Coordinates of C-alpha atoms and ligand atoms in Angstrom, one line a residue:
M159 CA 8.3 12.3 37.5
R160 CA 9.8 14.8 34.9
R161 CA 8.1 13.1 32.0
V162 CA 5.4 10.5 31.6
H163 CA 4.5 8.5 28.5
V164 CA 0.9 7.4 28.3
V165 CA 0.4 4.8 25.9
G166 CA -3.2 4.4 24.6
A167 CA -5.3 7.2 23.6
G168 CA -8.7 6.0 24.6
L169 CA -10.6 7.7 27.4
A170 CA -8.4 6.2 30.2
G171 CA -5.3 7.4 28.5
I172 CA -6.7 10.9 27.7
A173 CA -7.7 11.2 31.3
A174 CA -4.4 10.1 32.6
A175 CA -2.6 12.7 30.1
L176 CA -5.2 15.4 31.4
A177 CA -4.5 14.7 35.0
L178 CA -0.7 14.8 34.5
S179 CA -0.8 17.9 32.5
E180 CA -2.2 19.8 35.2
R181 CA 1.0 19.0 37.3
P182 CA 3.8 21.8 36.8
G183 CA 7.0 20.6 35.5
V184 CA 5.6 17.3 34.1
Q185 CA 6.1 16.7 30.3
V186 CA 3.4 14.3 29.0
V187 CA 3.5 12.4 25.7
L188 CA 0.5 10.6 24.6
H189 CA 1.2 7.5 22.2
E190 CA -1.7 5.8 20.1
A191 CA -1.3 2.8 17.8
T192 CA -4.1 4.0 15.4
A193 CA -4.7 7.2 13.5
R194 CA -7.3 8.4 16.0
A195 CA -7.9 9.0 19.6
G196 CA -11.0 7.8 21.5
G197 CA -10.5 3.9 21.5
R198 CA -13.7 2.4 21.8
A199 CA -15.7 5.7 21.8
W200 CA -15.5 7.5 18.5
S201 CA -17.5 9.2 16.1
F202 CA -17.2 9.3 12.3
H203 CA -19.1 10.6 9.0
D204 CA -20.7 7.5 7.6
A205 CA -20.9 7.9 3.7
R206 CA -23.9 5.3 3.5
L207 CA -26.0 7.1 6.1
D208 CA -24.4 10.5 5.2
R209 CA -24.6 11.3 8.9
R210 CA -22.0 11.6 11.6
I211 CA -22.6 8.5 13.9
D212 CA -20.9 7.0 17.0
N213 CA -19.3 3.5 16.5
G214 CA -21.9 2.4 19.1
N215 CA -24.4 3.9 21.3
H216 CA -23.2 4.9 24.8
L217 CA -25.4 5.7 27.6
V218 CA -24.2 7.4 30.8
L219 CA -26.2 8.3 34.0
S220 CA -26.4 11.7 35.7
G221 CA -24.7 9.8 38.7
N222 CA -21.5 9.3 36.7
A223 CA -19.7 12.0 38.5
E224 CA -16.4 11.3 36.7
V225 CA -17.9 11.7 33.2
M226 CA -19.5 15.0 34.4
A227 CA -16.1 16.1 35.8
H228 CA -14.3 15.2 32.6
C229 CA -16.8 17.4 30.5
A230 CA -16.4 20.1 33.0
R231 CA -12.6 20.1 32.6
I232 CA -12.6 20.1 28.9
G233 CA -15.4 22.6 28.4
S234 CA -18.1 20.3 26.9
Q235 CA -20.7 20.1 29.5
A236 CA -23.2 21.9 27.3
A237 CA -22.8 19.0 24.9
L238 CA -24.3 16.6 27.3
D239 CA -28.1 16.0 27.1
I240 CA -29.3 15.3 30.6
A241 CA -33.0 14.1 30.7
A242 CA -35.1 16.0 32.9
R243 CA -36.4 12.9 34.6
A244 CA -35.0 9.5 35.5
E245 CA -37.2 7.6 33.1
I246 CA -36.9 5.1 30.4
D247 CA -39.8 3.6 28.0
F248 CA -39.6 0.0 27.3
L249 CA -41.5 -2.2 24.9
D250 CA -42.0 -5.9 24.9
I251 CA -41.5 -6.9 21.3
A252 CA -43.2 -10.1 21.4
S253 CA -46.4 -9.1 23.3
G254 CA -46.6 -5.5 22.5
A255 CA -46.7 -4.5 26.1
R256 CA -45.3 -1.1 27.0
W257 CA -44.2 0.3 30.2
S258 CA -41.7 2.9 31.7
L259 CA -39.2 2.8 34.4
R260 CA -39.1 6.0 36.4
L261 CA -37.5 6.9 39.6
P262 CA -38.3 9.8 41.6
T263 CA -35.9 12.9 41.5
G264 CA -37.0 13.9 44.9
P265 CA -40.2 14.0 47.4
R266 CA -42.2 16.3 45.3
D267 CA -41.7 14.2 42.1
L268 CA -42.6 11.2 44.2
L269 CA -45.9 12.6 44.9
H270 CA -46.3 13.4 41.2
G271 CA -46.1 10.1 39.9
G272 CA -42.3 10.0 40.0
L273 CA -42.0 6.3 40.8
R274 CA -43.1 3.8 37.9
L275 CA -42.1 0.1 37.8
P276 CA -42.8 -2.5 35.3
S277 CA -46.1 -4.4 36.4
G278 CA -45.3 -7.3 38.7
T279 CA -42.1 -6.2 39.7
M280 CA -42.9 -4.1 43.0
R281 CA -43.1 -7.1 45.3
A282 CA -39.8 -8.7 44.3
L283 CA -37.7 -5.6 44.0
P284 CA -36.6 -4.9 47.6
G285 CA -35.5 -8.6 48.2
D286 CA -33.8 -8.7 44.6
L287 CA -31.9 -5.4 45.5
L288 CA -30.7 -6.7 48.7
R289 CA -29.7 -10.1 47.3
L290 CA -27.6 -8.2 44.6
L291 CA -26.0 -5.9 47.1
R292 CA -25.0 -8.7 49.4
A293 CA -23.6 -10.9 46.6
D294 CA -20.0 -11.8 47.0
A295 CA -17.4 -11.7 44.4
Q296 CA -17.8 -15.3 43.2
T297 CA -21.5 -14.8 42.5
T298 CA -23.1 -14.2 39.1
V299 CA -26.3 -12.2 38.6
A300 CA -28.3 -15.3 37.9
Q301 CA -27.1 -16.9 41.1
A302 CA -27.9 -13.8 43.1
L303 CA -31.3 -13.7 41.9
P304 CA -32.7 -17.1 41.6
R305 CA -36.4 -16.0 41.0
R306 CA -37.8 -15.9 37.5
G307 CA -40.7 -13.5 37.1
P308 CA -41.5 -10.2 35.6
A309 CA -38.7 -8.5 37.6
W310 CA -36.3 -10.7 36.0
T311 CA -37.4 -10.5 32.2
R312 CA -38.3 -6.8 32.6
L313 CA -35.5 -5.5 34.7
W314 CA -32.6 -7.6 35.8
E315 CA -32.0 -9.3 32.4
P316 CA -32.0 -6.2 30.2
L317 CA -30.1 -4.3 32.9
T318 CA -27.2 -7.1 33.2
L319 CA -26.9 -7.2 29.3
A320 CA -26.7 -3.3 29.1
V321 CA -24.4 -2.8 32.0
L322 CA -22.2 -5.9 31.8
N323 CA -22.4 -6.8 28.2
A324 CA -22.8 -10.4 29.2
P325 CA -25.9 -12.7 30.0
P326 CA -26.7 -12.9 33.7
E327 CA -25.5 -16.6 33.9
R328 CA -22.0 -15.5 33.4
A329 CA -21.9 -11.8 34.6
A330 CA -20.6 -11.2 37.9
A331 CA -23.2 -9.6 40.3
A332 CA -20.6 -7.3 42.0
P333 CA -20.2 -4.7 39.1
L334 CA -24.0 -4.5 38.6
A335 CA -24.5 -3.8 42.4
E336 CA -21.8 -1.3 42.3
M337 CA -23.5 0.5 39.3
L338 CA -27.0 0.4 41.3
R339 CA -25.1 2.0 44.4
R340 CA -23.9 4.8 42.4
S341 CA -27.0 5.6 40.5
V342 CA -30.3 4.0 41.3
L343 CA -29.9 3.9 45.1
R344 CA -29.1 7.3 45.3
G345 CA -32.3 8.1 43.8
G346 CA -33.8 9.6 40.4
G347 CA -31.5 12.6 40.5
A348 CA -28.3 10.3 39.9
S349 CA -30.3 8.0 37.3
R350 CA -31.2 10.4 34.6
P351 CA -30.1 9.2 31.3
V352 CA -27.4 11.2 29.7
T353 CA -26.8 11.3 25.9
M354 CA -24.3 13.1 23.7
P355 CA -26.3 14.5 20.7
L356 CA -23.1 15.8 19.0
G357 CA -21.4 12.4 19.4
L358 CA -18.9 10.9 21.6
G359 CA -15.8 12.3 19.8
P360 CA -16.9 16.1 19.7
T361 CA -18.1 15.6 23.4
L362 CA -15.6 13.4 25.1
V363 CA -12.4 13.2 23.0
D364 CA -11.8 16.3 20.6
P365 CA -12.0 18.9 23.3
A366 CA -9.7 16.9 25.5
L367 CA -7.2 16.6 22.7
A368 CA -7.2 20.4 22.0
L369 CA -6.8 21.2 25.6
L370 CA -3.8 18.8 25.9
R371 CA -2.2 20.2 22.9
Q372 CA -2.8 23.6 24.4
R373 CA -0.9 22.4 27.5
G374 CA 2.0 21.3 25.5
V375 CA 1.4 17.6 25.6
R376 CA 2.7 15.8 22.5
I377 CA 0.2 13.3 20.7
V378 CA 2.0 10.8 18.7
Q379 CA -0.5 8.8 16.5
R380 CA 0.2 5.4 14.6
H381 CA 2.7 4.7 17.3
A382 CA 2.0 1.2 18.7
L383 CA 3.9 0.0 21.6
T384 CA 5.4 -3.3 20.8
G385 CA 7.6 -3.9 23.8
L386 CA 9.2 -2.9 27.1
S387 CA 12.7 -3.2 28.4
T388 CA 13.1 -3.6 32.2
R389 CA 16.0 -3.7 34.7
G390 CA 15.1 -4.6 38.4
A391 CA 12.0 -2.9 39.4
R392 CA 12.1 -0.1 36.5
V393 CA 11.0 0.0 32.9
T394 CA 14.1 1.4 31.2
A395 CA 12.7 1.7 27.5
L396 CA 9.6 1.5 25.6
R397 CA 9.7 0.1 22.1
F398 CA 7.5 1.3 19.2
G399 CA 8.6 -1.0 16.5
D400 CA 12.1 0.4 15.5
D401 CA 11.7 3.4 17.6
E402 CA 13.0 3.1 21.0
V403 CA 12.1 5.7 23.8
A404 CA 14.6 5.3 26.7
L405 CA 13.0 6.0 30.3
G406 CA 15.5 8.0 32.4
P407 CA 15.4 7.8 36.2
D408 CA 12.7 10.4 36.6
E409 CA 10.6 9.1 33.7
A410 CA 7.5 6.6 33.9
A411 CA 4.9 5.2 31.8
I412 CA 1.2 4.6 31.9
L413 CA -0.3 1.8 29.8
A414 CA -3.9 2.7 29.2
L415 CA -4.7 -0.6 27.1
P416 CA -7.4 -3.1 27.2
P417 CA -6.2 -6.5 28.5
E418 CA -6.0 -8.1 25.1
A419 CA -3.3 -5.6 24.0
L420 CA -1.6 -5.7 27.3
S421 CA -1.2 -9.5 27.3
K422 CA 1.1 -9.2 24.2
L423 CA 3.3 -6.8 26.3
L424 CA 3.3 -8.0 29.9
A425 CA 3.5 -11.5 31.3
A426 CA 0.7 -11.3 33.7
P427 CA -2.6 -13.3 33.7
M428 CA -5.2 -11.1 32.0
P429 CA -8.8 -11.3 31.8
A430 CA -10.0 -12.9 28.4
P431 CA -11.8 -10.8 25.8
G432 CA -15.6 -10.5 26.5
E433 CA -18.5 -10.5 23.9
S434 CA -19.1 -8.1 20.9
I435 CA -21.6 -5.4 20.8
L436 CA -23.7 -5.0 17.7
N437 CA -24.8 -1.6 16.7
A438 CA -27.4 -1.2 13.8
H439 CA -27.9 2.4 12.6
F440 CA -30.8 3.2 10.4
R441 CA -31.4 6.5 8.7
V442 CA -35.4 7.0 8.6
A443 CA -37.8 9.8 7.4
P444 CA -37.7 12.5 10.0
D445 CA -41.5 12.2 10.8
L446 CA -40.8 8.7 11.8
A447 CA -38.0 9.4 13.8
A448 CA -40.0 12.1 15.6
R449 CA -42.5 9.5 16.7
M450 CA -39.7 7.7 18.7
P451 CA -38.8 8.4 22.2
P452 CA -35.1 9.4 22.5
L453 CA -34.4 6.0 24.2
L454 CA -36.5 3.0 24.1
G455 CA -35.5 -0.4 25.8
L456 CA -36.8 -3.6 24.2
V457 CA -37.2 -7.1 25.6
S458 CA -38.0 -10.5 24.1
G459 CA -36.3 -9.6 20.8
L460 CA -32.8 -9.5 19.4
S461 CA -32.6 -5.7 19.8
H462 CA -32.0 -4.3 23.3
W463 CA -32.0 -0.4 22.8
I464 CA -33.1 2.1 20.3
F465 CA -31.5 5.4 20.5
R466 CA -32.8 8.3 18.4
R467 CA -30.5 11.2 17.1
D468 CA -32.2 13.3 14.7
D469 CA -33.2 11.0 11.9
V470 CA -31.1 8.2 12.7
L471 CA -32.3 5.4 14.9
S472 CA -29.4 3.3 16.3
V473 CA -29.9 -0.1 17.9
T474 CA -27.8 -1.7 20.4
V475 CA -27.5 -5.6 20.7
S476 CA -25.3 -6.3 23.7
A477 CA -23.4 -9.6 24.5
A478 CA -24.1 -10.2 20.6
E479 CA -22.5 -13.8 20.4
S480 CA -24.8 -15.1 23.0
C481 CA -27.9 -13.1 21.8
L482 CA -27.5 -14.1 18.2
A483 CA -26.9 -17.7 19.2
E484 CA -30.3 -17.6 21.1
A485 CA -32.3 -15.7 18.5
D486 CA -34.1 -17.9 16.0
L487 CA -33.2 -15.9 13.0
Q488 CA -35.0 -18.3 10.6
G489 CA -32.6 -17.4 7.6
E490 CA -33.0 -13.5 8.2
T491 CA -29.8 -11.6 8.6
P492 CA -29.3 -9.8 11.8
E493 CA -29.7 -6.3 10.2
A494 CA -33.0 -7.6 8.6
R495 CA -34.2 -8.9 12.0
I496 CA -33.2 -5.8 14.0
W497 CA -35.0 -3.5 11.4
R498 CA -38.1 -5.6 11.6
E499 CA -38.1 -5.0 15.5
V500 CA -37.4 -1.3 15.0
A501 CA -40.3 -1.0 12.5
R502 CA -42.6 -2.9 15.0
A503 CA -41.7 -0.3 17.7
A504 CA -42.0 2.6 15.3
G505 CA -45.3 1.3 13.8
T506 CA -44.1 1.4 10.2
D507 CA -43.9 -0.8 7.1
A508 CA -41.4 1.3 5.1
P509 CA -37.9 0.3 4.9
P510 CA -35.1 2.4 6.3
L511 CA -33.5 4.9 3.9
A512 CA -30.0 3.6 4.7
A513 CA -28.5 1.3 7.1
R514 CA -25.0 0.4 8.8
L515 CA -24.2 -2.5 11.0
I516 CA -21.0 -2.1 13.2
R517 CA -19.9 -5.0 15.2
A518 CA -17.4 -3.9 18.1
R519 CA -15.5 -7.1 18.8
A520 CA -14.5 -7.8 22.5
A521 CA -16.3 -4.6 23.3
T522 CA -15.5 -5.3 26.9
A523 CA -13.2 -7.8 28.7
A524 CA -14.8 -10.8 30.2
C525 CA -16.7 -10.0 33.5
D526 CA -17.5 -13.4 34.9
P527 CA -16.3 -13.7 38.6
A528 CA -13.2 -15.5 37.6
A529 CA -12.0 -12.7 35.3
L530 CA -12.8 -10.1 38.0
A531 CA -10.6 -11.9 40.6
A532 CA -7.6 -11.6 38.2
R533 CA -7.9 -7.7 38.2
P534 CA -5.7 -5.6 38.7
P535 CA -2.6 -7.6 37.6
R536 CA 0.4 -7.1 40.0
L537 CA 3.4 -5.7 38.4
P538 CA 6.9 -5.5 39.9
H539 CA 7.7 -1.9 38.3
D540 CA 7.6 1.1 40.2
N541 CA 7.7 3.7 37.2
L542 CA 5.0 1.9 35.4
A543 CA 1.1 2.1 36.1
L544 CA -2.0 0.8 34.2
A545 CA -5.2 2.3 33.3
G546 CA -8.3 1.1 31.4
D547 CA -12.0 0.6 32.0
W548 CA -11.2 -2.8 33.4
L549 CA -9.1 -1.5 36.1
A550 CA -11.8 0.3 38.4
P551 CA -13.2 -2.4 40.2
P552 CA -16.0 -3.2 41.3
L553 CA -17.4 -0.7 38.6
P554 CA -18.5 -2.3 35.3
Q555 CA -16.4 -1.5 32.1
T556 CA -17.8 1.9 31.2
I557 CA -16.6 5.3 30.2
E558 CA -16.9 6.4 34.1
A559 CA -14.6 3.6 34.9
A560 CA -12.0 4.4 32.1
L561 CA -11.9 8.1 33.2
L562 CA -11.6 7.1 36.9
S563 CA -8.8 4.6 36.2
G564 CA -6.9 7.1 34.0
R565 CA -6.9 9.7 36.9
A566 CA -6.0 7.0 39.6
A567 CA -2.9 5.8 37.4
A568 CA -1.7 9.4 37.2
R569 CA -2.2 9.9 40.9
A570 CA -0.2 6.7 41.5
L571 CA 3.0 7.9 39.5
H572 CA 2.7 11.6 40.5
P573 CA 0.5 12.2 43.6
G574 CA 0.6 16.0 42.6
Ligands
FAD819 C1 -20.1 -0.7 21.1 C2 -19.9 -0.1 22.6 C3 -20.9 0.3 23.4 C4 -20.6 0.8 24.6 N1 -21.6 1.4 25.5 C5 -21.3 1.8 26.6 C6 -22.1 2.7 27.4 O1 -23.5 2.6 26.9 N2 -21.8 3.2 28.4 C7 -20.5 3.2 28.9 O2 -20.1 4.0 29.8 N3 -19.5 2.6 28.2 C8 -19.9 2.1 27.1 N4 -19.0 1.2 26.3 C9 -17.6 1.1 26.9 C10 -16.9 2.1 26.7 O3 -16.5 2.5 25.4 C11 -15.3 1.9 27.4 O4 -15.5 1.4 28.7 C12 -14.3 2.9 27.1 O5 -14.3 3.6 25.9 C13 -12.9 2.3 27.4 O6 -11.8 3.2 27.2 P1 -10.3 2.8 27.6 O7 -9.5 3.9 27.4 O8 -10.2 2.0 28.9 O9 -9.9 1.7 26.6 P2 -9.9 1.8 24.7 O10 -11.1 2.8 24.3 O11 -10.0 0.4 24.5 O12 -8.5 2.5 24.5 C14 -7.3 1.9 24.2 C15 -6.5 2.6 23.3 O13 -5.3 1.9 23.3 C16 -4.9 1.8 22.0 N5 -3.8 0.8 21.8 C17 -4.2 -0.6 21.7 N6 -3.0 -1.3 21.7 C18 -1.9 -0.2 21.7 C19 -0.4 -0.4 21.6 N7 0.1 -1.5 21.5 N8 0.1 0.8 21.5 C20 -0.5 2.1 21.5 N9 -1.8 2.2 21.6 C21 -2.5 0.9 21.7 C22 -6.1 1.6 21.2 O14 -6.1 1.8 19.7 C23 -7.2 2.5 21.9 O15 -7.0 3.7 21.4 C24 -19.3 0.7 25.1 C25 -18.2 0.1 24.3 C26 -18.5 -0.2 23.0 C27 -17.5 -0.8 22.3

């Protein structure tokens, strides 16, 4: 291919454009509908908090090899904060019980208290793991793990919400099993939490755009794809409103778009949008922030995770529609309820100094067994490839999946 148009400058499109720009003689044009790149992973200066925040908290694990490789390619490894241990603290909001989940990073660490599990989970764990790993594509997490006990409430339910953005009764077991295979089952070394203290944009997006520009890639923003022209097995033109870009015989396109956007362009069955993720960002007094761990998991409340970045505590509520419907808010706003839970975790009566609530609508596509069966859609065009976090099954829809899918799409068009 002499020229490839990549449509969608989320992480999948960026990864595809980077991979193609490594091939000599290939011109790459990256088109993005909005005025910024990054898609669902972006950072901005919030005037109310007077801090730079991410649209939503993103956690990756040290076993996410493609995230590590992406940062190495764009020179931003130093911006990754990789925890020394595979350990996460938890709090039960209702009972006040605290525990940590820790996996040993090696035999030495195992001897020095490297394995810690929530109480009551040790006996159930091997059987549960086996059932999850053996679950077929039609099985949900709740069907794969029928026992309801401490392992369910303290491990599987929070993990499913975090990884699959869906309640375990709906979420397919296969992507959760794949995530476990690539991290937890490889031990603590592959399960260390990785955060991005500078933000998603400065770590994953901005250095990538700088490298693309340096390599001569043209990045066209506010350029939404509105249609495709096809003849036989080929896409012959891309339409961006009134602007039509013809595709010659040695030109191709990658559509790095979520299924919702793609369904308007292609007549193929697509998975439905999944649930929202709610993020509440609170600026607090620095000494209060310093009392909190960098990452705290919460159960029995509305809030699921608290991330600390400097003096901002950011809370994630995954599968927000389901979790808000289940929460008994008793007239409280979601923001007030979330703050009450943060205040309880931090042991304070003081209100936050400033707050910002962000709801990421359809944060992921549906991930129930039926939605997974429809992926990837079959396309009859030989100069068109698709990319996106939903197209790296059986991985869950994550940054890792988005980056992998982008590179795979580039390889499919130009094996290089
Ligand atoms: C709040 C939140 C929290 C998350 N937490 C985590 C986490 O903890 N860990 C993790 O790994 N992942 C997490 N994710 C998921 C992660 O952000 C996504 O998997 C990843 O960013 C998806 O990248 P993508 O390129 O596939 O899609 P997108 O980011 O959606 O990119 C698609 C791009 O295409 C553009 N576009 C759409 N239509 C058109 C059109 N017609 N023409 C041109 N351009 C178009 C969009 O504007 C967008 O820029 C989270 C997501 C959200 C929203």
